[in-house]
């Protein structure tokens, strides 16, 4: 089968479109013919092997899994003997740890859910990693309730664009923070207000937000706290992951927030996305009801995966960049 592989860490120059063996499935795995996959910072971090902390998972000296990609949407072609939830022919979406920029991938049945019929494969592939992260930020870390005021920083990004929609579905009043050219897009997601970060800082309205969800930029905790009510919650999803060779932009959530949280009235929480069926099922419900529309900025064919990754880092996409197979 054709796949986008990398044998060493580096830039998009290390990526190759190659013929590799089709993965074999174990008892509880499903073989999926991939129709679409998506781009997120995690893919670039695994490609680059930077920040170095990521190599604990990706492989210390070279990539443990040569095929790139984690999100997928596709059609089940084969199931292991202990798979109970899927049959060949089922349309599914979810994640795989064996790479998804390929014609086929194998993955555990618990990483998949039936694809909602009202979205395309490209839209479905835009959801798993970013959507599950957004859901955890809104529901678990932020504990968003009806009537809450929520500020989403990075509202035009993969996680932020879905966090805006999920927070609205949870009954919040949402302000999205984004670049000036993205304000129309963020309003189209349902944000009640937008804040152009080139014109005002996030504490423009004072300490009025019950929940701040931070997915973009690299603001200090002191500034983020100034946008929160005295008992408010900061959900730190991520930030500028290109900063610093060891931790990237993750210093605030790995070190700063847990320490400071013990001595201040606000709750400062790092969001850790866990990929599981129950969360995919909740996202599916939101998609079916029309509360969540996966926003796709642009799609690229598999052979142009390197171009898709470059567009993601340099093209300032609004929503997700997708790869179709
Ligand atoms: N904790 C977890 O488990 C987890 C899971 C997934 C992702 N993450 C992390 O979460 C972060 C976001 O991921 P993503 O997939 O949403 O990335 P993304 O699609 O690149 O979105 C990030 C957004 O941040 C915005 N941004 C950049 N500079 C900004 C600034 N100074 N102020 C406000 N917004 C700014 C950008 O939009 P503009 O064009 O508007 O600037 C961009 O759309 C990354 O660091 C990623 O590694 C963490």
CSV table of C-alpha atoms and ligand atoms in Angstrom, one decimal:
chain,number,residue,atom,x,y,z
A,1,UNK,CA,0.0,0.0,0.0
A,2,UNK,CA,1.1,3.6,-0.4
A,3,UNK,CA,2.0,5.6,2.7
A,4,UNK,CA,3.8,8.8,3.8
A,5,UNK,CA,6.8,7.6,5.8
A,6,UNK,CA,9.8,9.1,7.5
A,7,UNK,CA,12.8,7.1,8.7
A,8,UNK,CA,14.5,10.0,10.4
A,9,UNK,CA,13.3,13.1,12.3
A,10,UNK,CA,13.4,16.4,10.4
A,11,UNK,CA,11.4,18.9,8.3
A,12,UNK,CA,8.8,17.9,5.6
A,13,UNK,CA,11.9,17.2,3.4
A,14,UNK,CA,12.3,13.8,5.2
A,15,UNK,CA,8.8,12.6,4.1
A,16,UNK,CA,8.5,10.0,1.3
A,17,UNK,CA,5.5,8.5,-0.5
A,18,UNK,CA,6.5,4.8,-0.5
A,19,UNK,CA,5.0,1.3,-0.9
A,20,UNK,CA,4.9,-0.4,2.5
A,21,UNK,CA,3.4,-3.6,3.8
A,22,UNK,CA,-0.3,-3.4,4.7
A,23,UNK,CA,-0.6,-3.7,8.5
A,24,UNK,CA,-1.7,-7.0,10.0
A,25,UNK,CA,-4.5,-6.8,12.7
A,26,UNK,CA,-4.5,-8.5,16.1
A,27,UNK,CA,-7.6,-10.0,17.8
A,28,UNK,CA,-9.2,-6.7,18.8
A,29,UNK,CA,-8.0,-4.6,15.9
A,30,UNK,CA,-9.8,-3.3,12.8
A,31,UNK,CA,-8.3,-2.8,9.4
A,32,UNK,CA,-9.5,0.5,7.9
A,33,UNK,CA,-9.3,1.7,4.3
A,34,UNK,CA,-8.4,5.3,5.1
A,35,UNK,CA,-10.4,7.9,3.1
A,36,UNK,CA,-9.2,10.9,5.0
A,37,UNK,CA,-6.7,11.9,7.8
A,38,UNK,CA,-5.9,15.3,9.3
A,39,UNK,CA,-3.0,17.5,10.4
A,40,UNK,CA,-2.4,18.7,13.9
A,41,UNK,CA,0.7,19.9,15.8
A,42,UNK,CA,1.2,16.4,17.2
A,43,UNK,CA,1.9,15.1,13.7
A,44,UNK,CA,4.5,17.9,13.2
A,45,UNK,CA,6.0,17.2,16.6
A,46,UNK,CA,6.3,13.5,15.8
A,47,UNK,CA,7.8,14.3,12.3
A,48,UNK,CA,10.4,16.7,13.8
A,49,UNK,CA,11.1,14.8,17.1
A,50,UNK,CA,10.9,18.2,18.7
A,51,UNK,CA,10.3,19.3,21.4
A,52,UNK,CA,12.6,16.5,22.6
A,53,UNK,CA,10.2,15.4,25.3
A,54,UNK,CA,8.0,14.0,22.5
A,55,UNK,CA,10.7,11.4,21.7
A,56,UNK,CA,9.8,9.5,24.9
A,57,UNK,CA,6.7,8.5,22.9
A,58,UNK,CA,7.9,8.8,19.3
A,59,UNK,CA,11.3,7.0,19.6
A,60,UNK,CA,14.5,8.3,21.1
A,61,UNK,CA,16.8,8.2,18.0
A,62,UNK,CA,14.5,7.6,15.2
A,63,UNK,CA,10.7,7.3,14.7
A,64,UNK,CA,9.3,4.1,16.1
A,65,UNK,CA,6.3,4.3,13.7
A,66,UNK,CA,7.5,5.3,10.2
A,67,UNK,CA,4.0,6.2,8.9
A,68,UNK,CA,2.8,9.7,9.9
A,69,UNK,CA,-0.7,10.7,11.0
A,70,UNK,CA,-3.1,9.9,13.9
A,71,UNK,CA,-6.7,11.0,12.9
A,72,UNK,CA,-8.6,8.9,10.4
A,73,UNK,CA,-12.0,8.4,8.7
A,74,UNK,CA,-12.6,5.4,6.5
A,75,UNK,CA,-14.2,2.1,5.8
A,76,UNK,CA,-13.7,-1.1,7.8
A,77,UNK,CA,-12.2,-3.8,5.5
A,78,UNK,CA,-11.3,-6.6,8.0
A,79,UNK,CA,-11.9,-7.2,11.8
A,80,UNK,CA,-10.0,-9.3,14.3
A,81,UNK,CA,-11.8,-12.4,15.9
A,82,UNK,CA,-12.6,-10.5,19.1
A,83,UNK,CA,-14.0,-7.3,17.5
A,84,UNK,CA,-17.6,-6.9,18.5
A,85,UNK,CA,-18.5,-3.3,17.5
A,86,UNK,CA,-17.7,-3.2,13.7
A,87,UNK,CA,-18.1,-5.2,10.5
A,88,UNK,CA,-16.5,-4.9,7.1
A,89,UNK,CA,-18.2,-2.1,5.2
A,90,UNK,CA,-18.8,0.1,8.3
A,91,UNK,CA,-17.9,3.8,7.9
A,92,UNK,CA,-15.8,4.8,11.0
A,93,UNK,CA,-13.7,7.6,12.3
A,94,UNK,CA,-11.2,7.8,15.2
A,95,UNK,CA,-7.4,7.5,15.7
A,96,UNK,CA,-4.6,5.0,15.1
A,97,UNK,CA,-1.2,4.7,16.7
A,98,UNK,CA,0.1,3.0,13.6
A,99,UNK,CA,0.0,6.0,11.2
A,100,UNK,CA,-2.9,7.1,9.0
A,101,UNK,CA,-1.3,8.9,6.1
A,102,UNK,CA,-1.7,5.6,4.2
A,103,UNK,CA,-4.1,3.6,2.2
A,104,UNK,CA,-4.8,1.3,5.2
A,105,UNK,CA,-4.3,1.5,8.9
A,106,UNK,CA,-4.9,-1.0,11.8
A,107,UNK,CA,-6.3,0.2,15.1
A,108,UNK,CA,-8.0,-1.0,18.3
A,109,UNK,CA,-11.8,-1.1,18.1
A,110,UNK,CA,-11.9,1.2,21.2
A,111,UNK,CA,-10.3,4.0,19.2
A,112,UNK,CA,-13.1,4.1,16.6
A,113,UNK,CA,-16.8,5.2,16.4
A,114,UNK,CA,-19.3,5.0,13.6
A,115,UNK,CA,-18.9,8.0,11.3
A,116,UNK,CA,-21.9,10.3,11.6
A,117,UNK,CA,-23.8,10.1,8.3
A,118,UNK,CA,-24.3,13.9,8.0
A,119,UNK,CA,-20.6,14.6,7.4
A,120,UNK,CA,-18.0,13.7,4.8
A,121,UNK,CA,-14.9,11.6,5.4
A,122,UNK,CA,-12.8,14.7,5.3
A,123,UNK,CA,-15.0,16.5,7.9
A,124,UNK,CA,-15.0,13.4,10.1
A,125,UNK,CA,-11.2,13.1,10.0
A,126,UNK,CA,-11.0,16.7,11.2
A,127,UNK,CA,-12.6,15.8,14.5
A,128,UNK,CA,-10.9,13.0,16.6
A,129,UNK,CA,-7.7,14.5,18.1
A,130,UNK,CA,-8.8,18.2,18.1
A,131,UNK,CA,-12.4,17.4,19.0
A,132,UNK,CA,-11.6,15.1,21.9
A,133,UNK,CA,-9.2,17.7,23.2
A,134,UNK,CA,-11.7,20.4,22.9
A,135,UNK,CA,-14.4,18.3,24.6
A,136,UNK,CA,-12.1,17.6,27.5
A,137,UNK,CA,-11.2,21.2,27.8
A,138,UNK,CA,-14.8,22.3,27.9
A,139,UNK,CA,-16.5,19.5,29.8
A,140,UNK,CA,-13.8,18.2,32.2
A,141,UNK,CA,-11.1,20.8,32.8
A,142,UNK,CA,-13.3,23.8,32.3
A,143,UNK,CA,-16.5,22.2,33.7
A,144,UNK,CA,-18.5,24.7,31.5
A,145,UNK,CA,-22.1,25.2,32.6
A,146,UNK,CA,-25.1,27.0,31.1
A,147,UNK,CA,-24.6,30.8,31.6
A,148,UNK,CA,-20.8,30.6,32.0
A,149,UNK,CA,-18.7,33.2,30.1
A,150,UNK,CA,-16.0,31.4,28.2
A,151,UNK,CA,-13.0,32.8,26.5
A,152,UNK,CA,-11.4,30.6,23.8
A,153,UNK,CA,-7.8,31.7,22.8
A,154,UNK,CA,-6.9,30.3,19.4
A,155,UNK,CA,-10.5,30.1,18.4
A,156,UNK,CA,-9.8,29.6,14.7
A,157,UNK,CA,-7.4,26.6,15.2
A,158,UNK,CA,-8.2,22.9,15.2
A,159,UNK,CA,-8.9,22.6,18.9
A,160,UNK,CA,-10.2,26.2,19.4
A,161,UNK,CA,-12.8,26.1,16.5
A,162,UNK,CA,-14.3,23.0,18.0
A,163,UNK,CA,-14.1,24.3,21.6
A,164,UNK,CA,-16.1,27.3,20.6
A,165,UNK,CA,-18.9,25.1,19.2
A,166,UNK,CA,-18.9,22.7,22.1
A,167,UNK,CA,-18.9,25.5,24.7
A,168,UNK,CA,-21.9,27.0,22.9
A,169,UNK,CA,-23.6,23.5,23.0
A,170,UNK,CA,-22.9,23.4,26.8
A,171,UNK,CA,-24.9,26.7,27.1
A,172,UNK,CA,-22.0,29.2,27.5
A,173,UNK,CA,-21.6,32.7,26.2
A,174,UNK,CA,-18.4,32.5,24.2
A,175,UNK,CA,-15.8,35.0,23.1
A,176,UNK,CA,-13.2,33.8,20.6
A,177,UNK,CA,-9.7,35.3,20.4
A,178,UNK,CA,-8.2,35.2,16.9
A,179,UNK,CA,-6.2,37.1,14.2
A,180,UNK,CA,-8.1,40.0,12.4
A,181,UNK,CA,-8.6,38.0,9.2
A,182,UNK,CA,-10.3,35.1,11.1
A,183,UNK,CA,-13.0,37.1,13.0
A,184,UNK,CA,-15.7,36.3,10.4
A,185,UNK,CA,-14.8,32.6,10.6
A,186,UNK,CA,-14.9,32.6,14.4
A,187,UNK,CA,-18.3,34.3,14.4
A,188,UNK,CA,-19.6,31.7,11.9
A,189,UNK,CA,-18.7,29.0,14.5
A,190,UNK,CA,-21.3,30.6,16.8
A,191,UNK,CA,-19.0,32.8,19.0
A,192,UNK,CA,-21.1,35.6,20.6
A,193,UNK,CA,-18.1,38.0,20.5
A,194,UNK,CA,-14.6,38.0,19.0
A,195,UNK,CA,-11.4,39.6,20.2
A,196,UNK,CA,-8.8,40.5,17.6
A,197,UNK,CA,-5.6,40.0,19.5
A,198,UNK,CA,-3.7,42.5,17.4
A,199,UNK,CA,-6.0,45.3,18.7
A,200,UNK,CA,-6.6,44.3,22.3
A,201,UNK,CA,-5.3,41.9,24.9
A,202,UNK,CA,-7.3,39.1,26.4
A,203,UNK,CA,-8.0,41.0,29.6
A,204,UNK,CA,-9.8,43.7,27.6
A,205,UNK,CA,-13.1,43.1,29.4
A,206,UNK,CA,-11.6,42.6,32.9
A,207,UNK,CA,-11.8,39.5,35.1
A,208,UNK,CA,-15.2,38.4,33.8
A,209,UNK,CA,-14.7,34.9,32.3
A,210,UNK,CA,-15.6,31.8,34.3
A,211,UNK,CA,-13.5,29.7,32.0
A,212,UNK,CA,-10.5,30.5,29.8
A,213,UNK,CA,-9.5,27.8,27.3
A,214,UNK,CA,-6.0,28.5,26.0
A,215,UNK,CA,-4.9,26.8,22.7
A,216,UNK,CA,-2.8,29.5,21.0
A,217,UNK,CA,0.0,32.0,21.6
A,218,UNK,CA,2.2,31.9,24.6
A,219,UNK,CA,0.7,34.3,27.2
A,220,UNK,CA,2.1,34.2,30.7
A,221,UNK,CA,-0.2,32.8,33.4
A,222,UNK,CA,-0.4,36.2,35.1
A,223,UNK,CA,-2.1,37.7,32.0
A,224,UNK,CA,-4.4,34.6,31.5
A,225,UNK,CA,-5.5,34.9,35.1
A,226,UNK,CA,-6.4,38.6,34.6
A,227,UNK,CA,-9.2,37.5,32.2
A,228,UNK,CA,-10.7,35.1,34.8
A,229,UNK,CA,-13.1,35.6,37.7
A,230,UNK,CA,-11.6,35.1,41.1
A,231,UNK,CA,-12.9,31.5,41.2
A,232,UNK,CA,-12.6,30.9,37.5
A,233,UNK,CA,-10.9,28.1,35.7
A,234,UNK,CA,-8.0,28.1,33.2
A,235,UNK,CA,-7.9,25.1,30.9
A,236,UNK,CA,-4.4,25.1,29.3
A,237,UNK,CA,-4.5,23.0,26.1
A,238,UNK,CA,-1.3,24.1,24.5
A,239,UNK,CA,0.5,27.0,23.1
A,240,UNK,CA,3.4,27.8,20.8
A,241,UNK,CA,4.9,24.3,20.5
A,242,UNK,CA,7.8,25.6,18.4
A,243,UNK,CA,9.3,27.5,21.3
A,244,UNK,CA,12.2,25.8,23.2
A,245,UNK,CA,13.9,22.5,22.2
A,246,UNK,CA,13.0,20.5,25.3
A,247,UNK,CA,9.5,21.4,26.4
A,248,UNK,CA,8.3,23.6,23.5
A,249,UNK,CA,5.7,26.0,24.7
A,250,UNK,CA,4.4,23.5,27.3
A,251,UNK,CA,6.4,24.8,30.3
A,252,UNK,CA,3.3,26.7,31.6
A,253,UNK,CA,1.2,23.6,31.9
A,254,UNK,CA,3.9,21.1,32.9
A,255,UNK,CA,5.5,23.3,35.6
A,256,UNK,CA,3.8,26.7,36.1
A,257,UNK,CA,0.1,26.0,36.4
A,258,UNK,CA,0.2,23.0,38.8
A,259,UNK,CA,2.5,24.9,41.2
A,260,UNK,CA,0.6,28.2,41.1
A,261,UNK,CA,-2.8,26.4,41.3
A,262,UNK,CA,-2.0,25.4,44.9
A,263,UNK,CA,-1.8,28.9,46.1
A,264,UNK,CA,-4.4,30.9,44.2
A,265,UNK,CA,-8.2,30.8,44.2
A,266,UNK,CA,-8.5,30.1,40.5
A,267,UNK,CA,-8.2,26.6,39.1
A,268,UNK,CA,-5.3,26.4,36.7
A,269,UNK,CA,-5.5,23.1,34.8
A,270,UNK,CA,-3.5,21.3,32.1
A,271,UNK,CA,-5.8,19.6,29.6
A,272,UNK,CA,-4.7,16.0,28.7
A,273,UNK,CA,-6.5,14.6,25.8
A,274,UNK,CA,-7.4,10.9,26.2
A,275,UNK,CA,-8.5,9.1,23.0
A,276,UNK,CA,-11.5,7.0,23.9
A,277,UNK,CA,-14.8,5.8,22.3
A,278,UNK,CA,-17.1,7.4,24.8
A,279,UNK,CA,-15.8,10.9,23.9
A,280,UNK,CA,-16.0,10.1,20.2
A,281,UNK,CA,-19.6,9.0,20.8
A,282,UNK,CA,-20.4,12.3,22.5
A,283,UNK,CA,-18.8,14.3,19.6
A,284,UNK,CA,-20.9,12.2,17.2
A,285,UNK,CA,-24.0,13.2,19.0
A,286,UNK,CA,-23.0,16.9,18.7
A,287,UNK,CA,-22.3,16.4,15.0
A,288,UNK,CA,-25.6,14.6,14.3
A,289,UNK,CA,-27.6,17.3,16.1
A,290,UNK,CA,-25.8,20.1,14.1
A,291,UNK,CA,-24.2,21.6,17.2
A,292,UNK,CA,-20.7,20.7,15.9
A,293,UNK,CA,-19.7,21.2,12.3
A,294,UNK,CA,-16.1,20.1,11.7
A,295,UNK,CA,-14.5,23.1,10.0
A,296,UNK,CA,-12.2,22.0,7.1
A,297,UNK,CA,-9.9,24.8,5.7
A,298,UNK,CA,-8.4,22.8,2.8
A,299,UNK,CA,-7.9,19.2,1.6
A,300,UNK,CA,-4.8,17.7,0.0
A,301,UNK,CA,-4.3,14.3,-1.7
A,302,UNK,CA,-2.0,11.8,0.1
A,303,UNK,CA,0.9,12.4,-2.3
A,304,UNK,CA,0.9,16.1,-1.3
A,305,UNK,CA,1.0,15.4,2.5
A,306,UNK,CA,4.2,17.5,2.8
A,307,UNK,CA,2.4,20.4,1.2
A,308,UNK,CA,-0.5,20.0,3.6
A,309,UNK,CA,1.9,20.1,6.6
A,310,UNK,CA,3.5,23.3,5.1
A,311,UNK,CA,0.1,24.9,4.7
A,312,UNK,CA,-0.7,24.0,8.3
A,313,UNK,CA,2.4,25.7,9.6
A,314,UNK,CA,2.7,28.7,7.2
A,315,UNK,CA,-0.7,29.1,5.6
A,316,UNK,CA,-2.6,30.3,8.6
A,317,UNK,CA,-5.6,28.0,8.1
A,318,UNK,CA,-9.0,28.6,9.6
A,319,UNK,CA,-10.0,25.2,11.0
A,320,UNK,CA,-8.5,21.9,10.0
A,321,UNK,CA,-6.2,20.8,7.2
A,322,UNK,CA,-7.1,17.4,5.8
A,323,UNK,CA,-5.4,14.7,3.7
A,324,UNK,CA,-7.6,12.6,1.5
A,325,UNK,CA,-6.7,9.1,0.3
B,1,LIG,N1,-3.2,18.9,25.8
B,1,LIG,C1,-3.4,18.1,24.8
B,1,LIG,O1,-3.7,16.9,25.0
B,1,LIG,C2,-3.4,18.6,23.4
B,1,LIG,C3,-4.1,17.9,22.4
B,1,LIG,C4,-4.1,18.5,21.1
B,1,LIG,C5,-3.4,19.7,20.8
B,1,LIG,N2,-2.7,20.3,21.9
B,1,LIG,C6,-2.0,21.5,21.7
B,1,LIG,O2,-2.9,22.6,21.6
B,1,LIG,C7,-2.4,23.6,20.8
B,1,LIG,C8,-3.4,24.0,19.7
B,1,LIG,O3,-3.6,22.9,18.8
B,1,LIG,P1,-4.4,23.1,17.5
B,1,LIG,O4,-4.5,21.8,16.8
B,1,LIG,O5,-5.6,23.8,17.7
B,1,LIG,O6,-3.4,24.0,16.7
B,1,LIG,P2,-3.7,25.1,15.5
B,1,LIG,O7,-4.8,24.5,14.6
B,1,LIG,O8,-2.4,25.5,14.9
B,1,LIG,O9,-4.4,26.3,16.3
B,1,LIG,C9,-3.7,27.2,17.1
B,1,LIG,C10,-4.3,28.6,16.9
B,1,LIG,O10,-3.6,29.5,17.7
B,1,LIG,C11,-3.8,30.7,17.1
B,1,LIG,N3,-2.8,31.7,17.6
B,1,LIG,C12,-1.5,31.8,17.2
B,1,LIG,N4,-0.9,32.8,17.9
B,1,LIG,C13,-1.8,33.3,18.7
B,1,LIG,C14,-1.8,34.4,19.6
B,1,LIG,N5,-0.7,35.1,19.9
B,1,LIG,N6,-2.9,34.6,20.3
B,1,LIG,C15,-4.1,33.9,20.1
B,1,LIG,N7,-4.1,32.9,19.2
B,1,LIG,C16,-3.0,32.6,18.5
B,1,LIG,C17,-3.7,30.5,15.6
B,1,LIG,O11,-4.7,31.3,15.0
B,1,LIG,P3,-4.6,32.8,14.4
B,1,LIG,O12,-4.3,32.7,13.0
B,1,LIG,O13,-5.9,33.4,14.7
B,1,LIG,O14,-3.4,33.4,15.1
B,1,LIG,C18,-4.1,29.1,15.4
B,1,LIG,O15,-5.3,28.9,14.7
B,1,LIG,C19,-1.0,23.1,20.3
B,1,LIG,O16,0.0,23.6,21.1
B,1,LIG,C20,-1.2,21.6,20.4
B,1,LIG,O17,0.1,21.0,20.5
B,1,LIG,C21,-2.7,19.8,23.1
